Coordinates of C-alpha atoms in Angstrom, one line a residue:
X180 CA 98.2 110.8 131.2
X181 CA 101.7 110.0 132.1
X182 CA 102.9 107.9 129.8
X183 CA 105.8 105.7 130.4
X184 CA 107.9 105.1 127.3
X185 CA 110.5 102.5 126.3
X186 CA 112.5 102.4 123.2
X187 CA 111.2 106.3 123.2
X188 CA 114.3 107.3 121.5
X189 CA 114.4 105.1 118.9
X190 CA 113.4 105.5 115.0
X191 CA 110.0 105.1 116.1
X192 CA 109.9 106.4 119.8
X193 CA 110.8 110.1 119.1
X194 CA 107.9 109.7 116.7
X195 CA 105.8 108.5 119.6
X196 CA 107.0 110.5 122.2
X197 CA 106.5 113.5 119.8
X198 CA 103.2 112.9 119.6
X199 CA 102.1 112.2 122.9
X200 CA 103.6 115.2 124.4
X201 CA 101.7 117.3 121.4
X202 CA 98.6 115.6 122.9
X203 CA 99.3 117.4 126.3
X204 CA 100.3 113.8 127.9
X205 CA 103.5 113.7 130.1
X206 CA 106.0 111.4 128.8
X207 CA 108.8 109.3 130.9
X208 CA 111.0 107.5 128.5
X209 CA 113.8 105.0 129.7
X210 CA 117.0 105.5 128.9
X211 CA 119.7 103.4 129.4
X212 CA 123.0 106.0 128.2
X213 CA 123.7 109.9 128.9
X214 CA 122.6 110.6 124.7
X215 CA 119.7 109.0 125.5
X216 CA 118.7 110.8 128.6
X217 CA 119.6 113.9 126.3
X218 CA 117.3 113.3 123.4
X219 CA 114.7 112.7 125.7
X220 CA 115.1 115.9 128.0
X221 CA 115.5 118.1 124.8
X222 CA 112.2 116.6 123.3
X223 CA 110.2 117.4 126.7
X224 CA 110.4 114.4 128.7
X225 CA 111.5 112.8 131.7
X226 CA 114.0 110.9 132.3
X227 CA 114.0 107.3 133.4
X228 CA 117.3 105.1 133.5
X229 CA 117.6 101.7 133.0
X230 CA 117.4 99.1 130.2
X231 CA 115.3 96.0 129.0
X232 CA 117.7 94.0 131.0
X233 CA 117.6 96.3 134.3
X234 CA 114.0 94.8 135.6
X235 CA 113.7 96.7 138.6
X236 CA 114.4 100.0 136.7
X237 CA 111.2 98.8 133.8
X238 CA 108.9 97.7 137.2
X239 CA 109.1 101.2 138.6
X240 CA 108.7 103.0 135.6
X241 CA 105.7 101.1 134.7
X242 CA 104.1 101.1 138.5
X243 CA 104.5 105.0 138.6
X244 CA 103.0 105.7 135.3
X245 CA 99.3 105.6 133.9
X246 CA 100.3 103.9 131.4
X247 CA 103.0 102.1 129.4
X248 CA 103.7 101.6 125.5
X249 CA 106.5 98.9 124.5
X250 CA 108.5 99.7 122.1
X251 CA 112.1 98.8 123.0
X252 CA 113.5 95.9 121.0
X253 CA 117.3 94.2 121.1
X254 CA 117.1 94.3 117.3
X255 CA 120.6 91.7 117.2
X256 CA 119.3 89.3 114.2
X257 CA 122.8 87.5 115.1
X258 CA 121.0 86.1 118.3
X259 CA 117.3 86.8 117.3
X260 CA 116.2 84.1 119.7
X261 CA 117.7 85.6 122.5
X262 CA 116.7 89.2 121.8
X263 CA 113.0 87.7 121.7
X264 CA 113.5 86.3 124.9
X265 CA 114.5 88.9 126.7
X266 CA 111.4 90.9 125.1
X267 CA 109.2 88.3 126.4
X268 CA 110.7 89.2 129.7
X269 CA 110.6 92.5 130.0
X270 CA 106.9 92.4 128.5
X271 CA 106.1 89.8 131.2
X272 CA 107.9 91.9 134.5
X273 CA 106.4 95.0 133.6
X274 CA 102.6 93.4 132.5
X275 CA 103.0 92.0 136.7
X276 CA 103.1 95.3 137.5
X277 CA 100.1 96.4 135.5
X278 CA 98.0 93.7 136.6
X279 CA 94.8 94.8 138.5
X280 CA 95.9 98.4 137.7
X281 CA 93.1 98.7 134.3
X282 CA 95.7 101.3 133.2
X283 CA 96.7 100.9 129.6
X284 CA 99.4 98.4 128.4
X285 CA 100.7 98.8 124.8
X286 CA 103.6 96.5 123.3
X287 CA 104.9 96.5 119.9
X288 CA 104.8 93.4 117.0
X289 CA 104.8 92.6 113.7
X290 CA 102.7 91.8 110.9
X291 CA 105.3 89.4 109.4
X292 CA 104.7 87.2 111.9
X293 CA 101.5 86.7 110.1
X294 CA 103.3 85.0 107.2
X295 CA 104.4 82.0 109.5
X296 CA 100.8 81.1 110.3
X297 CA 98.5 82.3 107.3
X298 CA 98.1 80.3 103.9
X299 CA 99.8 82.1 100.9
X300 CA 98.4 85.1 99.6
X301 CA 95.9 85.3 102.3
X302 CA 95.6 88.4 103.5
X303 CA 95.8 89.0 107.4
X304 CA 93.6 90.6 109.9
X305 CA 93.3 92.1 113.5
X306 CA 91.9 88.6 114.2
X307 CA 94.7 86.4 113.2
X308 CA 96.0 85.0 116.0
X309 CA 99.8 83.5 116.2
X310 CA 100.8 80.7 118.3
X311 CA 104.0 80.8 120.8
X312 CA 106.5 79.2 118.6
X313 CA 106.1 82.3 116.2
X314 CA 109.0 84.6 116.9
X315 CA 107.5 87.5 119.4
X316 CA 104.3 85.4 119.7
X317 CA 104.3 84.3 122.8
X318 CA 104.7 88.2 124.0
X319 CA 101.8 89.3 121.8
X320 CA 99.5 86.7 123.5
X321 CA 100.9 87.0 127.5
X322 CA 99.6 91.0 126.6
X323 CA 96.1 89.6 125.4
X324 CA 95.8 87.7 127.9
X325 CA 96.1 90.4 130.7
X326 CA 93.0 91.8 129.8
X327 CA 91.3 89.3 131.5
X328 CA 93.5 90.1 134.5
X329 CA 92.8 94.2 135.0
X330 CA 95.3 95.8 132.1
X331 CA 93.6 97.8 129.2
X332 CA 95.9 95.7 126.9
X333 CA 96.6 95.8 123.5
X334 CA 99.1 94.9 120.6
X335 CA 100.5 97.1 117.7
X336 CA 101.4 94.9 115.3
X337 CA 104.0 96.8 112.5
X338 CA 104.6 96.4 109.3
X339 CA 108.1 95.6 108.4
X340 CA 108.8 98.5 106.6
X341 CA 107.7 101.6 109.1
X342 CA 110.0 104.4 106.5
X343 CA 110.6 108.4 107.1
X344 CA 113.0 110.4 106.7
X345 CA 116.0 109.5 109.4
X346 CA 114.8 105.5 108.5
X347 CA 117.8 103.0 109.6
X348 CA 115.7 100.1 108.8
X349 CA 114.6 97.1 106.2
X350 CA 114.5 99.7 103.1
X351 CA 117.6 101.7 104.1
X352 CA 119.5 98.0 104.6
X353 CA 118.1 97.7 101.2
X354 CA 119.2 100.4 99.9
X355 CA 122.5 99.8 101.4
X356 CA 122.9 96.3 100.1
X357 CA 122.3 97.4 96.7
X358 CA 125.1 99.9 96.3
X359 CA 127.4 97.1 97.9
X360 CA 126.3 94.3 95.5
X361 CA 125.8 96.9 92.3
X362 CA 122.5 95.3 91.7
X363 CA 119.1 96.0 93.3
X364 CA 117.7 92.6 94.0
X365 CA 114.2 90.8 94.3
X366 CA 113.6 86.5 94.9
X367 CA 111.7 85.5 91.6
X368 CA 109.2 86.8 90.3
X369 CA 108.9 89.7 92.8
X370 CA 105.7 89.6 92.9
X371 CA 105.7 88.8 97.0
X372 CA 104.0 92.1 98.8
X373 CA 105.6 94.0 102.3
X374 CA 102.7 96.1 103.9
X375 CA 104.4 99.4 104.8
X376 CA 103.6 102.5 107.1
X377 CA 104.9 105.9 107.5
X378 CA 106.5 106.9 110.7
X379 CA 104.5 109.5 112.2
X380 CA 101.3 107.2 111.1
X381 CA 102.3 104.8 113.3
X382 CA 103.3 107.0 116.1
X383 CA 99.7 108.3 116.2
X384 CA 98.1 104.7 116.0
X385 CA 100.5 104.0 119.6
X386 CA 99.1 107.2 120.7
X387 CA 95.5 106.7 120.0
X388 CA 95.5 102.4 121.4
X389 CA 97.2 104.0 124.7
X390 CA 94.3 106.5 125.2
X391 CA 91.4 104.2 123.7
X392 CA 92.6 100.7 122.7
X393 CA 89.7 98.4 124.2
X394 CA 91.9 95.5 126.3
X395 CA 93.0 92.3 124.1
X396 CA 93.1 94.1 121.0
X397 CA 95.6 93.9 118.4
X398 CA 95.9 96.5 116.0
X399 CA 97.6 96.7 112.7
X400 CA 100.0 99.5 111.7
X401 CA 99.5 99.3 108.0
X402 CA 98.8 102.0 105.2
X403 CA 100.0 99.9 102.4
X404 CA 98.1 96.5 102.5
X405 CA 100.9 95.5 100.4
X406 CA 103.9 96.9 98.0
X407 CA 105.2 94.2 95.5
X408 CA 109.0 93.4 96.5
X409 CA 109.8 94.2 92.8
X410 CA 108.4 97.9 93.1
X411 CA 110.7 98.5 96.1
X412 CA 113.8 96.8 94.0
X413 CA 112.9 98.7 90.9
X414 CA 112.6 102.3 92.8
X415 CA 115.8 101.7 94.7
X416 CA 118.1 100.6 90.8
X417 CA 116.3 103.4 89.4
X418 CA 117.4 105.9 92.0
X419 CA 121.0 104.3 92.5
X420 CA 121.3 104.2 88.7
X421 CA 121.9 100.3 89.4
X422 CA 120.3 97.0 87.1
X423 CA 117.2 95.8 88.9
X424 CA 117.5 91.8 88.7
X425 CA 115.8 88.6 89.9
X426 CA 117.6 86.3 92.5
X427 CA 116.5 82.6 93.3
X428 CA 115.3 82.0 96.7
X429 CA 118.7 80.1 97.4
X430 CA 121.0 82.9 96.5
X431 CA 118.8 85.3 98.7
X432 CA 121.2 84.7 102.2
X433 CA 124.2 85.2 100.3
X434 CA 123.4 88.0 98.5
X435 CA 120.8 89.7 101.3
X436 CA 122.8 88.6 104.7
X437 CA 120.3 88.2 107.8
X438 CA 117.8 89.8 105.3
X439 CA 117.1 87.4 103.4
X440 CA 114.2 85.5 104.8
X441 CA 112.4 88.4 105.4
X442 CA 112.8 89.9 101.2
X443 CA 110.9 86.6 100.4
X444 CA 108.0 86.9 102.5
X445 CA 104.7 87.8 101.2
X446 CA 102.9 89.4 104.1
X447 CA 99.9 91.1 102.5
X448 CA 97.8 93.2 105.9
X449 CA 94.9 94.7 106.4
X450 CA 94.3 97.3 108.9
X451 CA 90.7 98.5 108.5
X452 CA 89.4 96.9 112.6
X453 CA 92.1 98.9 113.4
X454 CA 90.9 102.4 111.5
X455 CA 87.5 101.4 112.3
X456 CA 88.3 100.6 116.0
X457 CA 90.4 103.8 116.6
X458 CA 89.5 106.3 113.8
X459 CA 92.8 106.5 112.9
X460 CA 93.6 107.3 109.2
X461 CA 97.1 107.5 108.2
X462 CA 97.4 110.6 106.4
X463 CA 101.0 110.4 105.6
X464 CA 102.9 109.3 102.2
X465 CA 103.0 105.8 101.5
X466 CA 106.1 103.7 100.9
X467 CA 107.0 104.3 97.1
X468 CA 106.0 108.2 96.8
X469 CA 108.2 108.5 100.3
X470 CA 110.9 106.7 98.1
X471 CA 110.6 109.0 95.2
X472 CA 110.9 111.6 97.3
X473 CA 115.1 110.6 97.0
X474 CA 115.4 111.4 100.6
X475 CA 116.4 107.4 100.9
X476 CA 119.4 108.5 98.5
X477 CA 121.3 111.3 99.6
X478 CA 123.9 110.2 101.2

């Protein structure tokens, strides 16, 4: 299958692109920079310029390739609402392209999401739906709906914390934020749960829904159903050699920046449709023993 990739040189994408090329598939990723193109020719792949914002360089790529996974995101939290939109574009222009096509379609979500729609403590499933005024909602559910137009559709909802080694995400900003404030921090009682999933996990789940995802499914990318906040916190003090404390919820923005709403949530997931659906098993360590394994903490 020729697979066209975006965000394929990302934390996640050389994952992804990693393991579709092991799995004899032909790779195309966009890239929008010479490094880019670089990473992606050294890795094996082809080379496709352009951007999210370059819409005729995303409608090619998609209409010359058997398939297309999603995973290119503008993560700016300064302007999250325009970085959504211009998701929800580039999921739209390329999804036009696919339409009629039954070729596979395969964006990328997140299971915090889940949080804005679901009662407390509840714990969410593949069939949880989320409304448009959820952030990256309205994407998820233009992709559902293109099953009923010819597009093997599906949905690959995260968690937030996808960790490995090379990680520059939620638990290295964590980790980051804690040597700056001299205290690793949790809101309350700490007790609020972040689902989590290994890297190379998840890159096989976006391998696996691209080759056999039935259309209008969402799928969770989840090993951890759910790691108590103050478990993170504690592992991070104890490997900084810093106090583990509790914050209120109203000193959370100040001392977490443009992570704070997301230390509060409590976003227990399930992913067994998905395992069930797929077969696929992550196999990989989960969030604390990859913590422990100080890699997080040598720099």
């Amino acid at each position: 299958m020729r697979v066209f990739v975006t965000g394929a040189t990302g934390f996640i994408g050389t994952a992804v692109v990693r393991e579709l090329i092991e799995a004899g598939h032909q790779v195309v990723g966009l890239a929008r920079s010479d490094k880019s193109a670089d990473t992606l020719k050294v890795a094996g792949a082809e080379v496709h310029r352009g951007s999210l914002d370059d819409l005729d360089s995303l409608r090619s790529g998609a209409s010359a390739a058997d398939g297309v996974i999603h995973l290119a995101f503008k993560h700016d939290f300064s302007d999250y609402d325009k970085a959504v939109s211009d998701d929800l574009r580039a999921v739209k222009t390329m999804g036009e392209v696919l339409e009629g096509t039954g070729k596979p379609f395969v964006i990328t979500s997140g299971t915090l999401m889940l949080s804005y729609v679901l009662p407390p403590g509840q714990i969410g499933t593949e069939k949880d739906v989320v409304d448009n005024s959820v952030p990256r909602g309205e994407a998820e559910n233009v992709v559902i709906a293109l099953a009923e137009r010819g597009v093997r559709s599906s949905v690959v909802r995260l968690a937030p914390s996808v960790h490995g080694l090379g990680d520059h995400g939620f638990v290295s900003s964590l980790i980051g934020i804690a040597r700056d404030k001299g205290v690793s921090a949790y809101i309350g009682d700490g007790y609020n749960r972040w689902p989590a999933v290994h890297r190379l996990d998840a890159a096989r789940l976006f391998r696996l829904a691209v080759e056999a995802a039935p259309g209008g499914s969402r799928l969770h990318g989840v090993a951890d159903e759910g790691v108590p906040f103050r478990d993170i916190a504690g592992v991070i003090g104890r490997h900084l050699n810093l106090p583990v404390v509790s914050i209120s919820r109203e000193e959370a923005d100040a001392h977490f920046g443009w992570l704070g709403a997301f230390v509060s949530a409590d976003n227990p997931t399930s992913s067994a449709l998905t395992q069930e659906r797929l077969g696929w098993q992550p196999v990989h360590p989960k969030l604390i023993p990859d913590l422990e394994k100080g890699h997080y903490f040598s720099n």
